[in-house]
Amino acid sequence: MARRPIPIGTPQTTGIAHVAELVRNTVPPLHPAGIPFVVAPLTVALLGRNRKWVRRAGLAAAGASAAFFRHPHRVPPNRANVVVSPADGEVALVDTAVPPAELNMGDAPVPRVSIFLSVLDVHVQRSPVAGEVLAVVHKPGKFLSADLAEASDANERNSMLLRTEAGHEIAVVQIAGLLARRIVCDANVGDRLPIGDTYGLIRFGSRVDTYFPQGTTLMVERGQRAIGAETVLAQLP
């Protein structure tokens, strides 16, 4: 869900419409996958409204779920040949590594950036480039803490390979974490994803690895905070 800037000259809204627009732009919408997690505790709060602790617990759970499944609008950069962050979180690794074997990208190490998502981060994933989906492969695995280096190979993951119009191939891998038990990927082989477009989600703590072609210039450092669809991770050759 990427938002484009409002064109110059667009009439300004006023009154109630203006207030509604301010609220809509301030409060992030909810990802569809989060609807059951919000509706269920709200139902409990409604049914138990005569019991203060049930009502409060239900409302608190609904609020926490709404915060976790928030889906904020983002505006990707319009620079050519850049790769944006596929997720919000902390840059945990900036190194070289062999891409997931299931994507058949060879066994030579390539530049990689790993982003760790805490339970407080936005958990939707966004396409790091505009391109065609060449492969989507899910691989079962362990549920080690996602901030461990070995999580890239050992943990359950969903790997996606994209090819840009210029022919560059980018791999982005959703990796389950210690608390994560569900990886959602809505992209399919043959889809064409715009840069910054939402394609998936990982529930409750996770990590996202991005693999780049040789010759790519990485533009982030370990420990840096990344904003999905907006932070530029790299410049393609």
Coordinates of N, CA and C in Angstrom, one line a residue:
M1 N 0.9 -1.2 0.0 CA 0.0 0.0 0.0 C 0.9 1.2 0.0
A2 N 1.2 1.7 -1.2 CA 2.1 2.9 -1.3 C 1.2 4.1 -1.7
R3 N 1.5 5.2 -1.1 CA 0.7 6.4 -1.4 C 1.5 7.4 -2.2
R4 N 0.9 7.9 -3.3 CA 1.6 8.8 -4.1 C 1.3 10.2 -3.6
P5 N 2.2 11.2 -3.8 CA 2.0 12.6 -3.4 C 0.8 13.2 -4.1
I6 N 0.1 14.1 -3.4 CA -1.0 14.8 -3.9 C -0.5 15.8 -4.9
P7 N -1.0 15.8 -6.2 CA -0.6 16.7 -7.2 C -0.8 18.2 -6.8
I8 N 0.1 19.1 -7.2 CA -0.1 20.5 -6.9 C -1.4 21.0 -7.6
G9 N -2.1 21.8 -6.9 CA -3.3 22.3 -7.4 C -4.6 21.6 -7.1
T10 N -4.4 20.4 -6.4 CA -5.6 19.6 -5.9 C -6.4 20.4 -4.9
P11 N -7.7 20.6 -5.1 CA -8.5 21.4 -4.1 C -8.4 20.8 -2.7
Q12 N -8.3 21.7 -1.7 CA -8.2 21.3 -0.3 C -9.6 21.0 0.2
T13 N -9.7 19.9 1.0 CA -11.0 19.5 1.6 C -11.2 20.4 2.8
T14 N -12.5 20.6 3.2 CA -12.8 21.4 4.3 C -13.9 20.7 5.2
G15 N -14.1 21.3 6.4 CA -15.1 20.8 7.3 C -14.9 19.4 7.7
I16 N -16.0 18.6 7.8 CA -16.0 17.2 8.2 C -15.1 16.4 7.3
A17 N -15.1 16.6 6.0 CA -14.3 15.9 5.1 C -12.8 16.1 5.4
H18 N -12.4 17.3 5.8 CA -11.0 17.6 6.1 C -10.6 16.8 7.4
V19 N -11.5 16.8 8.4 CA -11.2 16.1 9.6 C -11.1 14.6 9.4
A20 N -12.0 14.1 8.6 CA -11.9 12.6 8.2 C -10.7 12.3 7.5
E21 N -10.2 13.2 6.6 CA -9.0 12.9 5.9 C -7.7 13.0 6.8
L22 N -7.7 13.9 7.8 CA -6.7 14.0 8.8 C -6.6 12.7 9.6
V23 N -7.8 12.2 10.0 CA -7.8 10.9 10.8 C -7.3 9.8 9.9
R24 N -7.8 9.7 8.7 CA -7.4 8.6 7.8 C -5.9 8.6 7.5
N25 N -5.3 9.8 7.4 CA -3.8 9.9 7.2 C -3.0 9.7 8.4
T26 N -3.6 9.9 9.6 CA -2.9 9.7 10.8 C -3.0 8.3 11.4
V27 N -4.2 7.7 11.3 CA -4.4 6.4 11.9 C -4.2 5.3 10.7
P28 N -3.2 4.5 10.8 CA -2.9 3.5 9.8 C -4.1 2.5 9.6
P29 N -4.4 2.2 8.4 CA -5.5 1.2 8.1 C -5.0 -0.2 8.6
L30 N -5.9 -1.1 8.7 CA -5.7 -2.5 9.2 C -5.5 -3.4 8.0
H31 N -4.4 -4.2 8.1 CA -4.2 -5.3 7.1 C -5.4 -6.3 7.2
P32 N -5.9 -6.8 6.1 CA -7.0 -7.7 6.1 C -6.8 -8.9 7.0
A33 N -5.5 -9.4 7.1 CA -5.2 -10.6 7.9 C -5.4 -10.3 9.3
G34 N -5.5 -9.1 9.7 CA -5.6 -8.8 11.2 C -7.1 -8.7 11.6
I35 N -8.0 -8.7 10.7 CA -9.4 -8.5 11.0 C -9.9 -9.5 12.0
P36 N -9.7 -10.8 11.8 CA -10.2 -11.8 12.8 C -9.6 -11.6 14.2
F37 N -8.3 -11.1 14.3 CA -7.6 -10.9 15.5 C -8.2 -9.7 16.3
V38 N -8.8 -8.8 15.6 CA -9.4 -7.6 16.2 C -10.9 -7.9 16.5
V39 N -11.6 -8.5 15.6 CA -13.0 -8.8 15.8 C -13.3 -9.8 16.9
A40 N -12.4 -10.8 17.1 CA -12.6 -11.8 18.1 C -12.6 -11.2 19.5
P41 N -11.5 -10.4 19.9 CA -11.6 -9.8 21.3 C -12.6 -8.8 21.4
L42 N -13.0 -8.1 20.4 CA -14.1 -7.1 20.5 C -15.4 -7.8 20.8
T43 N -15.6 -9.0 20.2 CA -16.8 -9.8 20.4 C -16.8 -10.2 21.9
V44 N -15.6 -10.6 22.4 CA -15.5 -11.0 23.8 C -15.9 -9.8 24.7
A45 N -15.3 -8.7 24.4 CA -15.6 -7.5 25.2 C -17.1 -7.1 25.2
L46 N -17.7 -7.3 24.0 CA -19.2 -7.0 23.9 C -20.0 -8.0 24.7
L47 N -19.7 -9.3 24.6 CA -20.4 -10.3 25.3 C -20.2 -10.2 26.8
G48 N -19.0 -9.8 27.2 CA -18.7 -9.7 28.6 C -18.7 -8.2 29.1
R49 N -19.5 -7.4 28.5 CA -19.5 -6.0 28.8 C -19.9 -5.7 30.3
N50 N -20.6 -6.6 30.9 CA -21.1 -6.4 32.2 C -20.0 -6.7 33.3
R51 N -18.9 -7.4 32.8 CA -17.8 -7.7 33.7 C -16.6 -6.8 33.3
K52 N -16.2 -5.9 34.2 CA -15.2 -4.9 33.8 C -13.9 -5.6 33.3
W53 N -13.4 -6.6 34.0 CA -12.2 -7.2 33.6 C -12.2 -7.9 32.2
V54 N -13.4 -8.5 31.9 CA -13.6 -9.1 30.6 C -13.6 -8.0 29.5
R55 N -14.4 -7.0 29.8 CA -14.5 -5.9 28.8 C -13.1 -5.2 28.6
R56 N -12.4 -4.9 29.6 CA -11.1 -4.3 29.5 C -10.1 -5.2 28.8
A57 N -10.1 -6.5 29.1 CA -9.1 -7.4 28.5 C -9.4 -7.5 27.0
G58 N -10.7 -7.6 26.7 CA -11.1 -7.7 25.3 C -10.7 -6.5 24.5
L59 N -10.9 -5.3 25.0 CA -10.6 -4.1 24.3 C -9.1 -3.9 24.2
A60 N -8.3 -4.3 25.3 CA -6.9 -4.2 25.2 C -6.3 -5.2 24.1
A61 N -6.8 -6.4 24.1 CA -6.4 -7.3 23.1 C -6.7 -6.9 21.7
A62 N -7.9 -6.3 21.5 CA -8.2 -5.8 20.2 C -7.3 -4.6 19.8
G63 N -7.0 -3.7 20.7 CA -6.1 -2.6 20.4 C -4.7 -3.1 20.1
A64 N -4.2 -4.1 20.8 CA -2.9 -4.6 20.5 C -2.8 -5.2 19.2
S65 N -3.9 -6.0 18.8 CA -3.9 -6.6 17.5 C -4.0 -5.6 16.4
A66 N -4.8 -4.6 16.6 CA -4.9 -3.5 15.6 C -3.6 -2.8 15.4
A67 N -2.8 -2.6 16.4 CA -1.5 -2.0 16.3 C -0.5 -2.9 15.6
F68 N -0.6 -4.2 15.9 CA 0.4 -5.1 15.2 C 0.1 -5.3 13.8
F69 N -1.2 -5.3 13.4 CA -1.6 -5.5 12.0 C -1.8 -4.2 11.2
R70 N -1.2 -3.1 11.8 CA -1.4 -1.8 11.1 C -0.7 -1.8 9.7
H71 N -1.2 -1.1 8.8 CA -0.7 -1.1 7.4 C -0.6 0.3 6.9
P72 N 0.4 1.0 7.3 CA 0.5 2.4 7.0 C 0.8 2.7 5.5
H73 N 0.4 3.8 5.0 CA 0.7 4.2 3.6 C 2.2 4.6 3.6
R74 N 2.8 4.3 2.5 CA 4.2 4.7 2.3 C 4.4 5.3 0.8
V75 N 5.3 6.2 0.7 CA 5.6 6.8 -0.6 C 7.0 6.4 -1.0
P76 N 7.2 5.4 -2.0 CA 8.5 5.0 -2.4 C 9.3 6.1 -3.2
P77 N 10.6 6.1 -3.1 CA 11.4 7.1 -3.9 C 11.2 6.8 -5.4
N78 N 11.4 7.9 -6.2 CA 11.2 7.8 -7.6 C 12.6 7.7 -8.3
R79 N 13.6 7.4 -7.6 CA 15.0 7.3 -8.2 C 15.1 6.0 -9.0
A80 N 15.8 6.0 -10.1 CA 16.0 4.8 -10.9 C 17.0 3.8 -10.2
N81 N 16.7 2.5 -10.4 CA 17.7 1.5 -10.0 C 17.9 1.4 -8.5
V82 N 17.0 1.8 -7.7 CA 17.2 1.7 -6.2 C 16.4 0.5 -5.7
V83 N 16.8 -0.1 -4.6 CA 16.1 -1.1 -3.9 C 15.7 -0.6 -2.6
V84 N 14.4 -0.6 -2.3 CA 13.9 -0.1 -1.0 C 13.7 -1.2 0.0
S85 N 13.6 -0.9 1.2 CA 13.5 -1.9 2.3 C 12.1 -2.6 2.1
P86 N 12.1 -3.9 2.2 CA 10.9 -4.7 2.1 C 10.1 -4.7 3.5
A87 N 10.7 -4.1 4.5 CA 10.1 -4.2 5.8 C 10.6 -3.1 6.7
D88 N 9.8 -2.8 7.8 CA 10.2 -1.9 8.9 C 11.0 -2.8 9.8
G89 N 12.0 -2.1 10.4 CA 12.8 -2.8 11.4 C 14.2 -2.4 11.5
E90 N 15.0 -3.1 12.2 CA 16.5 -2.8 12.4 C 17.3 -3.6 11.4
V91 N 18.2 -2.9 10.8 CA 19.2 -3.6 9.9 C 20.1 -4.5 10.8
A92 N 20.0 -5.8 10.7 CA 20.7 -6.7 11.6 C 22.0 -7.2 10.9
L93 N 22.0 -7.4 9.6 CA 23.2 -7.8 8.9 C 23.4 -7.1 7.6
V94 N 24.6 -6.7 7.3 CA 25.0 -6.2 6.0 C 26.2 -7.0 5.6
D95 N 26.0 -8.0 4.7 CA 27.1 -8.9 4.4 C 26.9 -9.5 3.0
T96 N 27.6 -10.6 2.8 CA 27.4 -11.4 1.6 C 27.1 -12.8 2.0
A97 N 26.2 -13.4 1.3 CA 25.7 -14.8 1.6 C 25.2 -15.5 0.4
V98 N 25.2 -16.8 0.4 CA 24.6 -17.6 -0.7 C 23.1 -17.5 -0.7
P99 N 22.4 -17.1 -1.7 CA 20.9 -17.1 -1.7 C 20.3 -18.4 -1.4
P100 N 19.0 -18.4 -1.0 CA 18.4 -19.7 -0.7 C 18.4 -20.6 -1.9
A101 N 18.8 -21.9 -1.6 CA 19.0 -22.9 -2.7 C 17.7 -23.1 -3.5
E102 N 16.6 -22.9 -2.9 CA 15.3 -23.2 -3.6 C 15.0 -22.2 -4.8
L103 N 15.8 -21.1 -4.8 CA 15.6 -20.1 -5.9 C 16.5 -20.3 -7.1
N104 N 17.4 -21.3 -6.9 CA 18.3 -21.6 -8.0 C 19.1 -20.4 -8.6
M105 N 19.7 -19.6 -7.6 CA 20.4 -18.5 -8.0 C 21.9 -18.7 -8.0
G106 N 22.3 -20.0 -7.8 CA 23.7 -20.3 -7.8 C 24.2 -20.4 -6.4
D107 N 25.5 -20.8 -6.2 CA 26.1 -21.0 -4.9 C 27.2 -19.9 -4.6
A108 N 27.2 -18.9 -5.4 CA 28.2 -17.8 -5.1 C 27.6 -16.8 -4.2
P109 N 28.3 -16.3 -3.1 CA 27.8 -15.3 -2.2 C 27.5 -14.0 -2.9
V110 N 26.4 -13.4 -2.6 CA 26.0 -12.1 -3.1 C 25.7 -11.1 -2.0
P111 N 25.7 -9.8 -2.2 CA 25.3 -8.9 -1.2 C 24.0 -9.2 -0.5
R112 N 23.9 -9.0 0.8 CA 22.6 -9.3 1.5 C 22.4 -8.2 2.6
V113 N 21.2 -7.9 2.8 CA 20.8 -7.1 3.9 C 19.7 -7.8 4.7
S114 N 19.8 -8.0 6.0 CA 18.8 -8.6 6.8 C 18.2 -7.6 7.7
I115 N 16.9 -7.6 7.8 CA 16.1 -6.7 8.7 C 15.3 -7.5 9.7
F116 N 15.6 -7.1 11.0 CA 14.9 -7.8 12.1 C 13.7 -7.0 12.5
L117 N 12.5 -7.7 12.5 CA 11.3 -7.0 12.9 C 10.9 -7.4 14.4
S118 N 10.9 -6.5 15.3 CA 10.4 -6.8 16.6 C 8.9 -6.9 16.6
V119 N 8.3 -7.3 17.7 CA 6.9 -7.5 17.8 C 6.2 -6.1 17.7
L120 N 6.9 -5.0 17.9 CA 6.3 -3.7 17.8 C 6.4 -3.1 16.5
D121 N 7.1 -3.7 15.5 CA 7.3 -3.1 14.2 C 6.1 -3.4 13.3
V122 N 5.9 -2.6 12.3 CA 4.9 -2.9 11.2 C 5.4 -4.2 10.6
H123 N 4.4 -5.2 10.4 CA 4.8 -6.5 10.0 C 4.4 -6.9 8.5
V124 N 3.9 -5.9 7.8 CA 3.7 -6.2 6.4 C 5.0 -6.1 5.6
Q125 N 5.1 -6.9 4.5 CA 6.3 -6.9 3.6 C 5.9 -6.2 2.3
R126 N 6.9 -5.5 1.7 CA 6.6 -4.7 0.5 C 7.7 -5.0 -0.5
S127 N 7.3 -5.0 -1.8 CA 8.2 -5.3 -2.9 C 9.4 -4.3 -2.9
P128 N 10.6 -4.8 -2.8 CA 11.8 -3.9 -2.8 C 12.1 -3.2 -4.1
V129 N 11.5 -3.8 -5.2 CA 11.7 -3.2 -6.6 C 10.4 -3.4 -7.4
A130 N 10.3 -2.7 -8.5 CA 9.3 -3.0 -9.4 C 9.8 -4.1 -10.3
G131 N 9.0 -5.2 -10.4 CA 9.5 -6.3 -11.2 C 8.5 -7.4 -11.3
E132 N 8.9 -8.4 -12.1 CA 8.0 -9.6 -12.3 C 8.5 -10.7 -11.3
V133 N 7.5 -11.4 -10.7 CA 7.7 -12.5 -9.8 C 8.1 -13.7 -10.6
L134 N 9.3 -14.2 -10.4 CA 9.8 -15.4 -11.1 C 9.6 -16.7 -10.4
A135 N 9.6 -16.6 -9.0 CA 9.5 -17.8 -8.2 C 9.0 -17.4 -6.8
V136 N 8.2 -18.2 -6.2 CA 7.7 -18.1 -4.8 C 7.8 -19.5 -4.2
V137 N 8.7 -19.7 -3.2 CA 8.9 -21.0 -2.7 C 8.8 -21.0 -1.1
H138 N 8.0 -21.8 -0.5 CA 7.9 -21.9 0.9 C 8.6 -23.1 1.4
K139 N 9.4 -22.9 2.4 CA 10.2 -24.1 3.0 C 10.0 -24.2 4.5
P140 N 9.5 -25.3 5.0 CA 9.4 -25.5 6.4 C 10.7 -25.5 7.1
G141 N 10.7 -25.2 8.4 CA 11.9 -25.1 9.2 C 11.7 -24.9 10.6
K142 N 12.7 -24.5 11.3 CA 12.7 -24.3 12.8 C 12.1 -22.9 13.1
F143 N 12.0 -22.6 14.4 CA 11.5 -21.3 14.8 C 12.5 -20.7 15.8
L144 N 13.8 -20.6 15.3 CA 14.8 -19.9 16.2 C 14.5 -18.4 16.2
S145 N 15.2 -17.8 17.2 CA 15.1 -16.3 17.2 C 15.5 -15.7 15.9
A146 N 14.7 -14.8 15.4 CA 15.0 -14.3 14.0 C 16.3 -13.4 14.0
D147 N 16.8 -13.0 15.1 CA 18.0 -12.1 15.1 C 19.3 -12.9 15.0
L148 N 19.2 -14.3 15.0 CA 20.4 -15.1 14.9 C 20.7 -15.3 13.5
A149 N 22.1 -15.3 13.2 CA 22.5 -15.4 11.8 C 22.0 -16.7 11.2
E150 N 22.0 -17.8 11.9 CA 21.6 -19.1 11.4 C 20.1 -19.2 11.0
A151 N 19.3 -18.2 11.5 CA 17.9 -18.3 11.2 C 17.6 -18.2 9.7
S152 N 18.5 -17.6 8.9 CA 18.3 -17.5 7.4 C 18.2 -18.9 6.8
D153 N 19.0 -19.9 7.3 CA 19.0 -21.2 6.7 C 18.1 -22.2 7.5
A154 N 18.0 -22.0 8.8 CA 17.4 -23.0 9.6 C 15.9 -22.8 9.8
N155 N 15.4 -21.5 9.8 CA 14.0 -21.3 10.1 C 13.1 -21.4 8.9
E156 N 11.8 -21.6 9.2 CA 10.8 -21.6 8.2 C 10.8 -20.3 7.4
R157 N 10.7 -20.4 6.1 CA 10.8 -19.2 5.3 C 10.0 -19.3 4.0
N158 N 9.8 -18.1 3.4 CA 9.1 -18.0 2.1 C 10.0 -17.1 1.2
S159 N 10.5 -17.7 0.2 CA 11.5 -17.0 -0.7 C 10.8 -16.6 -2.0
M160 N 11.1 -15.3 -2.4 CA 10.5 -14.8 -3.7 C 11.6 -14.2 -4.5
L161 N 11.6 -14.5 -5.8 CA 12.6 -13.9 -6.7 C 11.9 -13.0 -7.7
L162 N 12.5 -11.8 -7.8 CA 11.9 -10.7 -8.7 C 12.9 -10.4 -9.7
R163 N 12.4 -10.0 -10.9 CA 13.3 -9.5 -12.0 C 12.8 -8.2 -12.4
T164 N 13.7 -7.2 -12.4 CA 13.3 -5.8 -12.8 C 13.3 -5.7 -14.4
E165 N 12.8 -4.6 -14.9 CA 12.8 -4.4 -16.3 C 14.2 -4.4 -16.9
A166 N 15.2 -4.0 -16.1 CA 16.6 -3.9 -16.6 C 17.3 -5.3 -16.5
G167 N 16.6 -6.3 -16.0 CA 17.1 -7.6 -15.9 C 17.8 -8.0 -14.6
H168 N 17.8 -7.1 -13.6 CA 18.4 -7.5 -12.3 C 17.5 -8.4 -11.5
E169 N 18.0 -9.4 -10.9 CA 17.3 -10.3 -10.1 C 17.5 -10.0 -8.6
I170 N 16.4 -9.9 -7.9 CA 16.4 -9.5 -6.5 C 15.6 -10.6 -5.7
A171 N 16.2 -11.2 -4.7 CA 15.5 -12.2 -3.9 C 15.1 -11.5 -2.5
V172 N 13.9 -11.8 -2.1 CA 13.5 -11.3 -0.8 C 12.9 -12.5 0.0
V173 N 13.3 -12.7 1.2 CA 13.0 -13.9 2.0 C 12.3 -13.5 3.3
Q174 N 11.1 -14.0 3.5 CA 10.4 -13.8 4.7 C 10.8 -15.0 5.6
I175 N 11.3 -14.6 6.8 CA 11.8 -15.7 7.7 C 11.0 -15.6 9.0
A176 N 10.4 -16.8 9.4 CA 9.7 -16.8 10.7 C 10.7 -16.7 11.9
G177 N 10.1 -16.2 13.0 CA 11.0 -16.0 14.2 C 10.6 -16.9 15.3
L178 N 11.0 -16.5 16.5 CA 10.7 -17.3 17.7 C 9.2 -17.4 18.0
L179 N 8.5 -16.3 17.8 CA 7.1 -16.2 18.1 C 6.3 -16.4 16.8
A180 N 6.9 -16.2 15.7 CA 6.1 -16.2 14.4 C 5.7 -17.7 14.1
R181 N 4.5 -17.9 13.7 CA 4.1 -19.2 13.3 C 3.3 -19.1 12.0
R182 N 3.3 -18.0 11.3 CA 2.5 -17.9 10.1 C 3.1 -16.9 9.1
I183 N 3.5 -17.3 7.9 CA 4.0 -16.4 6.9 C 2.9 -16.3 5.8
V184 N 2.6 -15.1 5.5 CA 1.6 -14.9 4.4 C 2.3 -14.2 3.2
C185 N 2.1 -14.8 2.1 CA 2.6 -14.2 0.8 C 1.5 -14.3 -0.2
D186 N 1.1 -13.1 -0.7 CA 0.0 -13.0 -1.6 C 0.5 -13.0 -3.1
A187 N 1.8 -12.9 -3.3 CA 2.3 -12.8 -4.6 C 2.4 -14.2 -5.3
N188 N 2.2 -14.2 -6.6 CA 2.3 -15.5 -7.4 C 3.2 -15.3 -8.6
V189 N 3.7 -16.4 -9.0 CA 4.6 -16.4 -10.2 C 3.9 -15.7 -11.4
G190 N 4.5 -14.8 -12.0 CA 3.9 -14.1 -13.1 C 3.4 -12.7 -12.8
D191 N 3.2 -12.5 -11.5 CA 2.7 -11.2 -11.0 C 3.7 -10.1 -11.3
R192 N 3.3 -8.9 -11.5 CA 4.2 -7.7 -11.7 C 3.9 -6.8 -10.5
L193 N 4.9 -6.6 -9.6 CA 4.7 -5.8 -8.4 C 5.3 -4.5 -8.6
P194 N 4.6 -3.4 -8.3 CA 5.2 -2.1 -8.2 C 6.1 -2.0 -7.0
I195 N 7.1 -1.1 -7.1 CA 8.0 -0.9 -6.0 C 7.2 -0.4 -4.8
G196 N 7.4 -1.0 -3.6 CA 6.8 -0.6 -2.4 C 5.4 -1.2 -2.2
D197 N 4.9 -2.0 -3.1 CA 3.6 -2.6 -3.0 C 3.6 -3.7 -2.0
T198 N 2.6 -3.8 -1.1 CA 2.5 -4.8 -0.1 C 2.2 -6.2 -0.7
Y199 N 3.0 -7.2 -0.3 CA 2.8 -8.5 -0.9 C 2.6 -9.6 0.2
G200 N 2.9 -9.3 1.4 CA 2.8 -10.3 2.4 C 2.9 -9.8 3.8
L201 N 3.0 -10.7 4.8 CA 3.0 -10.4 6.2 C 3.5 -11.6 7.0
I202 N 4.2 -11.3 8.1 CA 4.6 -12.4 9.0 C 4.1 -12.0 10.4
R203 N 3.5 -13.0 11.1 CA 2.9 -12.7 12.3 C 3.8 -12.9 13.5
F204 N 4.0 -11.8 14.3 CA 4.5 -11.9 15.7 C 6.1 -12.1 15.7
G205 N 6.8 -11.2 15.2 CA 8.3 -11.3 15.3 C 8.9 -12.0 14.1
S206 N 9.9 -11.5 13.4 CA 10.3 -12.1 12.2 C 11.6 -11.4 11.7
R207 N 11.9 -11.8 10.4 CA 13.1 -11.2 9.8 C 12.9 -11.3 8.3
V208 N 13.4 -10.3 7.5 CA 13.3 -10.3 6.1 C 14.7 -10.1 5.5
D209 N 15.2 -11.0 4.7 CA 16.5 -10.9 4.0 C 16.3 -10.5 2.6
T210 N 17.2 -9.6 2.1 CA 17.1 -9.2 0.7 C 18.5 -9.5 0.1
Y211 N 18.5 -10.2 -1.1 CA 19.7 -10.6 -1.8 C 19.8 -9.8 -3.1
F212 N 21.0 -9.2 -3.4 CA 21.2 -8.3 -4.5 C 22.2 -8.9 -5.5
P213 N 22.1 -8.5 -6.8 CA 23.1 -9.0 -7.7 C 24.5 -8.4 -7.4
Q214 N 25.5 -9.1 -7.9 CA 26.9 -8.6 -7.8 C 27.0 -7.2 -8.4
G215 N 27.8 -6.4 -7.8 CA 28.0 -5.0 -8.3 C 27.1 -4.0 -7.6
T216 N 26.2 -4.5 -6.8 CA 25.2 -3.6 -6.1 C 26.0 -2.8 -5.1
T217 N 25.6 -1.5 -4.9 CA 26.2 -0.7 -3.9 C 25.2 -0.6 -2.7
L218 N 25.6 -1.2 -1.6 CA 24.7 -1.2 -0.4 C 24.8 0.2 0.3
M219 N 23.6 0.7 0.8 CA 23.6 2.1 1.3 C 23.1 2.1 2.7
V220 N 23.1 1.0 3.4 CA 22.7 1.0 4.8 C 23.8 0.4 5.7
E221 N 23.7 0.6 7.0 CA 24.6 0.0 7.9 C 23.9 -0.8 9.0
R222 N 24.6 -1.7 9.6 CA 24.0 -2.5 10.7 C 23.6 -1.6 11.8
G223 N 22.5 -1.8 12.4 CA 21.9 -1.0 13.5 C 21.0 0.1 13.0
Q224 N 21.0 0.4 11.8 CA 20.2 1.5 11.2 C 18.7 1.0 11.2
R225 N 17.8 2.0 11.5 CA 16.4 1.7 11.3 C 15.9 1.8 9.9
A226 N 15.2 0.9 9.4 CA 14.7 0.9 8.0 C 13.1 1.1 8.0
I227 N 12.6 1.8 7.1 CA 11.2 2.0 6.9 C 10.8 1.3 5.6
G228 N 9.9 0.4 5.7 CA 9.5 -0.3 4.5 C 9.0 0.6 3.4
A229 N 9.4 0.3 2.2 CA 9.1 1.0 0.9 C 9.7 2.4 0.8
E230 N 10.4 2.9 1.8 CA 10.9 4.2 1.8 C 12.4 4.3 2.0
T231 N 13.0 3.5 2.9 CA 14.4 3.5 3.1 C 15.1 2.8 1.9
V232 N 16.1 3.5 1.3 CA 16.8 2.9 0.2 C 17.9 2.0 0.7
L233 N 17.8 0.7 0.4 CA 18.8 -0.3 0.9 C 20.1 -0.3 0.0
A234 N 19.8 -0.1 -1.3 CA 21.0 -0.3 -2.3 C 20.7 0.4 -3.6
Q235 N 21.8 0.6 -4.4 CA 21.7 1.1 -5.7 C 22.2 0.0 -6.6
L236 N 21.3 -0.4 -7.6 CA 21.7 -1.5 -8.5 C 22.7 -1.1 -9.5
P237 N 23.5 -2.0 -10.0 CA 24.6 -1.6 -11.0 C 24.0 -1.1 -12.3

